[in-house]
mmCIF file of C-alpha atoms in Angstrom:
data_model
loop_
_atom_site.group_PDB
_atom_site.id
_atom_site.type_symbol
_atom_site.label_atom_id
_atom_site.label_comp_id
_atom_site.label_asym_id
_atom_site.label_seq_id
_atom_site.Cartn_x
_atom_site.Cartn_y
_atom_site.Cartn_z
ATOM 1 C CA ASN A 1 139.691 58.035 7.892
ATOM 2 C CA PHE A 2 140.959 60.632 5.412
ATOM 3 C CA ASN A 3 143.899 61.691 7.560
ATOM 4 C CA ARG A 4 146.036 58.646 6.833
ATOM 5 C CA LYS A 5 147.469 58.270 3.349
ATOM 6 C CA PHE A 6 147.038 54.950 1.525
ATOM 7 C CA GLU A 7 149.462 53.436 -0.996
ATOM 8 C CA PHE A 8 148.508 50.414 -3.124
ATOM 9 C CA ILE A 9 151.466 48.792 -4.906
ATOM 10 C CA LYS A 10 149.843 47.826 -8.214
ATOM 11 C CA PHE A 11 151.440 44.871 -9.980
ATOM 12 C CA HIS A 12 150.370 43.934 -13.502
ATOM 13 C CA GLN A 13 147.675 41.310 -14.175
ATOM 14 C CA VAL A 14 146.695 40.765 -10.546
ATOM 15 C CA GLY A 15 143.302 42.490 -10.531
ATOM 16 C CA GLY A 16 144.909 45.787 -9.597
ATOM 17 C CA THR A 17 142.899 47.785 -12.118
ATOM 18 C CA SER A 18 139.724 46.872 -10.234
ATOM 19 C CA VAL A 19 141.347 48.075 -7.004
ATOM 20 C CA ALA A 20 142.584 51.310 -8.617
ATOM 21 C CA GLU A 21 139.199 52.059 -10.163
ATOM 22 C CA THR A 22 137.554 51.578 -6.771
ATOM 23 C CA MET A 23 140.099 53.855 -5.104
ATOM 24 C CA TYR A 24 139.717 56.627 -7.666
ATOM 25 C CA LYS A 25 135.923 56.511 -7.441
ATOM 26 C CA PHE A 26 136.403 56.848 -3.683
ATOM 27 C CA ILE A 27 138.633 59.873 -4.327
ATOM 28 C CA ASP A 28 135.980 61.491 -6.523
ATOM 29 C CA ARG A 29 133.157 60.856 -4.042
ATOM 30 C CA HIS A 30 135.032 62.452 -1.170
ATOM 31 C CA GLU A 31 136.856 65.178 -3.126
ATOM 32 C CA LEU A 32 140.257 63.769 -2.268
ATOM 33 C CA ARG A 33 143.388 63.690 -4.419
ATOM 34 C CA GLY A 34 145.281 60.737 -5.831
ATOM 35 C CA CYS A 35 148.911 60.584 -6.929
ATOM 36 C CA CYS A 36 151.914 58.283 -6.549
ATOM 37 C CA ILE A 37 154.942 60.362 -7.434
ATOM 38 C CA GLY A 38 155.998 63.990 -7.367
ATOM 39 C CA THR A 39 157.694 66.465 -5.080
ATOM 40 C CA LYS A 40 157.094 66.183 -1.360
ATOM 41 C CA SER A 41 154.764 69.196 -1.413
ATOM 42 C CA GLU A 42 152.768 67.643 -4.263
ATOM 43 C CA ARG A 43 152.535 64.323 -2.456
ATOM 44 C CA ALA A 44 151.558 66.058 0.786
ATOM 45 C CA ALA A 45 148.279 67.037 -0.879
ATOM 46 C CA CYS A 46 147.534 63.457 -1.978
ATOM 47 C CA GLN A 47 145.639 60.878 0.051
ATOM 48 C CA ILE A 48 145.793 57.793 -2.177
ATOM 49 C CA CYS A 49 148.300 56.192 -4.574
ATOM 50 C CA ALA A 50 146.827 53.371 -6.647
ATOM 51 C CA ASP A 51 148.326 53.279 -10.150
ATOM 52 C CA HIS A 52 151.310 51.583 -11.798
ATOM 53 C CA ASN A 53 153.566 54.486 -10.809
ATOM 54 C CA SER A 54 153.473 52.870 -7.382
ATOM 55 C CA LEU A 55 155.919 50.252 -8.688
ATOM 56 C CA ALA A 56 158.563 52.962 -9.011
ATOM 57 C CA CYS A 57 158.084 53.745 -5.337
ATOM 58 C CA LEU A 58 159.935 50.614 -4.316
ATOM 59 C CA VAL A 59 162.499 50.918 -7.081
ATOM 60 C CA ASP A 60 163.749 54.295 -5.828
ATOM 61 C CA GLU A 61 163.402 53.232 -2.190
ATOM 62 C CA GLY A 62 160.400 55.463 -1.693
ATOM 63 C CA ARG A 63 162.065 58.799 -2.357
ATOM 64 C CA HIS A 64 159.066 60.000 -4.354
ATOM 65 C CA CYS A 65 156.244 58.039 -2.751
ATOM 66 C CA LEU A 66 153.514 58.562 -0.205
ATOM 67 C CA ALA A 67 154.987 55.833 1.988
ATOM 68 C CA LEU A 68 158.448 57.383 2.266
ATOM 69 C CA PRO A 69 159.505 56.481 5.829
ATOM 70 C CA GLY A 70 159.201 59.439 8.158
ATOM 71 C CA ALA A 71 157.918 61.830 5.483
ATOM 72 C CA PHE A 72 154.296 61.957 6.559
ATOM 73 C CA SER A 73 152.482 61.506 9.857
ATOM 74 C CA PRO A 74 150.662 59.314 10.541
ATOM 75 C CA LYS A 75 152.618 56.698 8.610
ATOM 76 C CA PRO A 76 150.813 55.917 5.318
ATOM 77 C CA ALA A 77 149.070 52.564 5.105
ATOM 78 C CA THR A 78 150.383 50.173 2.446
ATOM 79 C CA ALA A 79 148.878 47.188 0.678
ATOM 80 C CA THR A 80 149.589 44.984 -2.302
ATOM 81 C CA LEU A 81 147.882 42.180 -4.189
ATOM 82 C CA LEU A 82 149.595 39.019 -5.448
ATOM 83 C CA ARG A 83 148.464 36.466 -8.022
ATOM 84 C CA GLU A 84 149.797 32.954 -8.493
ATOM 85 C CA PRO A 85 152.701 33.541 -10.943
ATOM 86 C CA LEU A 86 151.768 30.980 -13.617
ATOM 87 C CA ASP A 87 148.212 32.292 -13.707
ATOM 88 C CA LYS A 88 149.524 35.873 -13.733
ATOM 89 C CA ALA A 89 151.944 35.222 -16.602
ATOM 90 C CA LEU A 90 149.337 33.416 -18.708
ATOM 91 C CA ALA A 91 146.787 36.151 -18.044
ATOM 92 C CA LYS A 92 149.303 38.683 -19.347
ATOM 93 C CA TYR A 93 150.053 36.549 -22.402
ATOM 94 C CA TYR A 94 146.397 36.201 -23.411
ATOM 95 C CA PHE A 95 145.533 39.816 -22.579
ATOM 96 C CA ILE A 96 148.338 41.309 -24.681
ATOM 97 C CA ALA A 97 147.950 38.723 -27.463
ATOM 98 C CA SER A 98 144.255 39.647 -27.697
ATOM 99 C CA ARG A 99 145.221 43.226 -28.605
ATOM 100 C CA ASN A 100 146.651 41.992 -31.921
ATOM 101 C CA ASP A 101 148.646 45.189 -32.409
ATOM 102 C CA ILE A 102 152.232 46.317 -32.996
ATOM 103 C CA TYR A 103 153.025 46.180 -29.276
ATOM 104 C CA SER A 104 151.881 42.578 -28.896
ATOM 105 C CA GLU A 105 153.923 41.540 -31.914
ATOM 106 C CA ALA A 106 157.044 43.465 -30.878
ATOM 107 C CA ARG A 107 156.987 41.975 -27.370
ATOM 108 C CA GLY A 108 156.603 38.411 -28.618
ATOM 109 C CA TYR A 109 152.965 37.848 -27.692
ATOM 110 C CA ARG A 110 151.946 36.854 -31.205
ATOM 111 C CA GLN A 111 153.890 33.589 -31.034
ATOM 112 C CA THR A 112 152.368 30.382 -29.737
ATOM 113 C CA VAL A 113 152.026 29.958 -25.992
ATOM 114 C CA GLU A 114 154.559 27.100 -26.195
ATOM 115 C CA ASP A 115 157.196 29.304 -27.826
ATOM 116 C CA TRP A 116 156.440 32.212 -25.493
ATOM 117 C CA ALA A 117 156.665 30.080 -22.330
ATOM 118 C CA SER A 118 160.082 28.740 -23.320
ATOM 119 C CA LYS A 119 161.557 32.247 -23.478
ATOM 120 C CA HIS A 120 162.718 34.409 -20.566
ATOM 121 C CA ILE A 121 159.742 35.733 -18.631
ATOM 122 C CA ASP A 122 160.104 38.630 -16.202
ATOM 123 C CA ASN A 123 159.769 37.895 -12.509
ATOM 124 C CA GLU A 124 157.925 41.091 -11.634
ATOM 125 C CA TYR A 125 157.671 40.396 -7.904
ATOM 126 C CA LEU A 126 161.435 39.915 -7.678
ATOM 127 C CA ASP A 127 162.121 42.918 -9.936
ATOM 128 C CA VAL A 128 160.028 45.295 -7.835
ATOM 129 C CA LEU A 129 160.181 43.905 -4.301
ATOM 130 C CA GLY A 130 163.789 42.733 -4.547
ATOM 131 C CA GLY A 131 165.333 46.120 -5.278
ATOM 132 C CA MET A 132 165.223 46.364 -9.108
ATOM 133 C CA SER A 133 169.009 46.071 -9.336
ATOM 134 C CA LYS A 134 171.464 43.585 -10.795
ATOM 135 C CA LYS A 135 171.573 42.019 -7.341
ATOM 136 C CA ARG A 136 167.853 41.450 -7.011
ATOM 137 C CA ASP A 137 167.469 39.514 -3.821
ATOM 138 C CA LEU A 138 164.771 37.074 -2.685
ATOM 139 C CA ALA A 139 165.480 37.900 0.956
ATOM 140 C CA VAL A 140 164.991 41.618 0.252
ATOM 141 C CA ALA A 141 161.737 40.872 -1.570
ATOM 142 C CA LYS A 142 160.420 38.891 1.389
ATOM 143 C CA ARG A 143 161.377 41.624 3.860
ATOM 144 C CA THR A 144 159.609 44.166 1.662
ATOM 145 C CA LEU A 145 156.436 42.071 1.754
ATOM 146 C CA GLU A 146 156.662 41.876 5.531
ATOM 147 C CA GLY A 147 156.489 45.667 5.657
ATOM 148 C CA PHE A 148 153.041 45.907 4.040
ATOM 149 C CA ASP A 149 150.016 46.359 6.277
ATOM 150 C CA VAL A 150 147.907 44.174 3.977
ATOM 151 C CA VAL A 151 149.105 41.476 1.560
ATOM 152 C CA GLY A 152 146.201 40.151 -0.476
ATOM 153 C CA LEU A 153 145.718 37.361 -2.992
ATOM 154 C CA THR A 154 143.838 37.682 -6.266
ATOM 155 C CA GLU A 155 142.001 34.425 -5.577
ATOM 156 C CA GLU A 156 140.762 35.956 -2.289
ATOM 157 C CA PHE A 157 139.966 39.366 -3.735
ATOM 158 C CA ASP A 158 136.943 40.111 -1.550
ATOM 159 C CA GLN A 159 138.987 39.407 1.577
ATOM 160 C CA PHE A 160 141.675 41.802 0.343
ATOM 161 C CA MET A 161 139.182 44.617 -0.238
ATOM 162 C CA ALA A 162 137.648 44.001 3.183
ATOM 163 C CA GLY A 163 141.147 44.127 4.669
ATOM 164 C CA VAL A 164 141.826 47.506 3.024
ATOM 165 C CA ALA A 165 138.518 48.878 4.326
ATOM 166 C CA THR A 166 139.309 47.616 7.830
ATOM 167 C CA LEU A 167 142.831 49.014 7.724
ATOM 168 C CA MET A 168 141.570 52.455 6.728
ATOM 169 C CA GLY A 169 138.417 52.466 8.852
ATOM 170 C CA TRP A 170 136.147 52.768 5.801
ATOM 171 C CA PRO A 171 132.646 51.224 5.484
ATOM 172 C CA LEU A 172 132.670 48.142 3.243
ATOM 173 C CA VAL A 173 130.327 49.892 0.814
ATOM 174 C CA GLU A 174 133.246 52.179 -0.081
ATOM 175 C CA VAL A 175 135.215 49.285 -1.576
ATOM 176 C CA THR A 176 132.578 47.593 -3.712
ATOM 177 C CA TYR A 177 134.106 46.964 -7.119
ATOM 178 C CA LYS A 178 133.664 45.841 -10.700
ATOM 179 C CA ARG A 179 135.989 43.354 -12.380
ATOM 180 C CA LEU A 180 137.956 45.061 -15.149
ATOM 181 C CA LYS A 181 140.348 43.980 -17.924
ATOM 182 C CA THR A 182 139.166 40.373 -17.813
ATOM 183 C CA ILE A 183 139.608 38.113 -20.852
ATOM 184 C CA LEU A 184 136.619 35.783 -20.838
ATOM 185 C CA GLY A 185 137.044 32.205 -21.982
ATOM 186 C CA ARG A 186 140.847 32.127 -21.917
ATOM 187 C CA PRO A 187 142.454 28.752 -21.130
ATOM 188 C CA LYS A 188 143.041 28.047 -17.439
ATOM 189 C CA VAL A 189 146.478 27.156 -16.109
ATOM 190 C CA GLU A 190 145.603 23.459 -15.975
ATOM 191 C CA ASP A 191 144.482 23.510 -19.619
ATOM 192 C CA HIS A 192 148.083 23.914 -20.790
ATOM 193 C CA SER A 193 150.546 21.174 -21.661
ATOM 194 C CA ASP A 194 153.186 19.860 -19.284
ATOM 195 C CA GLU A 195 155.749 21.451 -21.611
ATOM 196 C CA VAL A 196 154.279 24.923 -21.064
ATOM 197 C CA LEU A 197 153.793 24.526 -17.324
ATOM 198 C CA THR A 198 157.287 23.117 -16.756
ATOM 199 C CA ALA A 199 158.862 25.991 -18.696
ATOM 200 C CA LEU A 200 156.853 28.545 -16.725
ATOM 201 C CA ARG A 201 157.721 26.979 -13.367
ATOM 202 C CA THR A 202 161.402 27.086 -14.296
ATOM 203 C CA ASN A 203 161.350 30.674 -15.563
ATOM 204 C CA LEU A 204 159.185 31.945 -12.712
ATOM 205 C CA ALA A 205 160.890 30.111 -9.840
ATOM 206 C CA PRO A 206 161.792 33.338 -7.943
ATOM 207 C CA ASP A 207 158.284 34.761 -8.189
ATOM 208 C CA LEU A 208 156.780 31.417 -7.165
ATOM 209 C CA GLU A 209 158.860 31.532 -3.975
ATOM 210 C CA ILE A 210 157.903 35.148 -3.267
ATOM 211 C CA TYR A 211 154.231 34.403 -3.897
ATOM 212 C CA ALA A 212 154.313 31.443 -1.502
ATOM 213 C CA TYR A 213 155.857 33.683 1.145
ATOM 214 C CA GLY A 214 153.243 36.378 0.560
ATOM 215 C CA LYS A 215 150.462 33.818 0.731
ATOM 216 C CA ALA A 216 151.732 32.676 4.133
ATOM 217 C CA LEU A 217 151.760 36.311 5.322
ATOM 218 C CA SER A 218 148.327 37.216 3.998
ATOM 219 C CA LEU A 219 145.907 35.760 6.544
ATOM 220 C CA PRO A 220 147.983 36.543 9.674
ATOM 221 C CA LYS A 221 148.246 40.167 8.530
ATOM 222 C CA MET A 222 144.478 40.298 7.982
ATOM 223 C CA ARG A 223 143.778 38.823 11.391
ATOM 224 C CA ALA A 224 146.117 41.371 12.987
ATOM 225 C CA LEU A 225 143.942 44.264 11.756
ATOM 226 C CA PRO A 226 141.813 45.680 14.594
ATOM 227 C CA GLY A 227 138.192 44.831 13.889
ATOM 228 C CA PHE A 228 138.793 42.441 10.978
#
């Protein structure tokens, strides 16, 4: 199905790079075009959005996205992937800290994990799904999640990719993937002290609630896909 546009909202440190790489290989194989933002005429020529620019789509209420309500027919398919917030935050910490560069130092990722966890940590799900305003709203974030055709979980990655293939009517072979940007041997969530985990749970309380809501939506949305 190349007639229906597909938009993947790509959060950081959720496995989204593996999804994007798979989508852009798909684009190359079938001589399609990928983009997330641009003028309506530019977006009209695109079939797939799968990079971090997709996060701006929700921030500006879709004015420059493939999934702008009513802009394209048929309605573009939408999907996103969520990772348990503590695991997501720690993955980001170890990934950026491993770069050992000016960026990692400037953003505070060269300090110990204990010091880092005690500081303010962004709730990316709330920031993006909740409207990206001073009045970021958990209820808005949950309603936004409800609007996706597929809500996947990083820990059930294969199921997510199968859901995308089913949604779009693609053979499963089209969504085979390779894991990318993985830091091997990093400490697991449970390897950290109670001090670190308590601080993270406090700082990430909004994203933990949004993740739990998305997790509850995930399987029912999959089962609602014809042929899944």
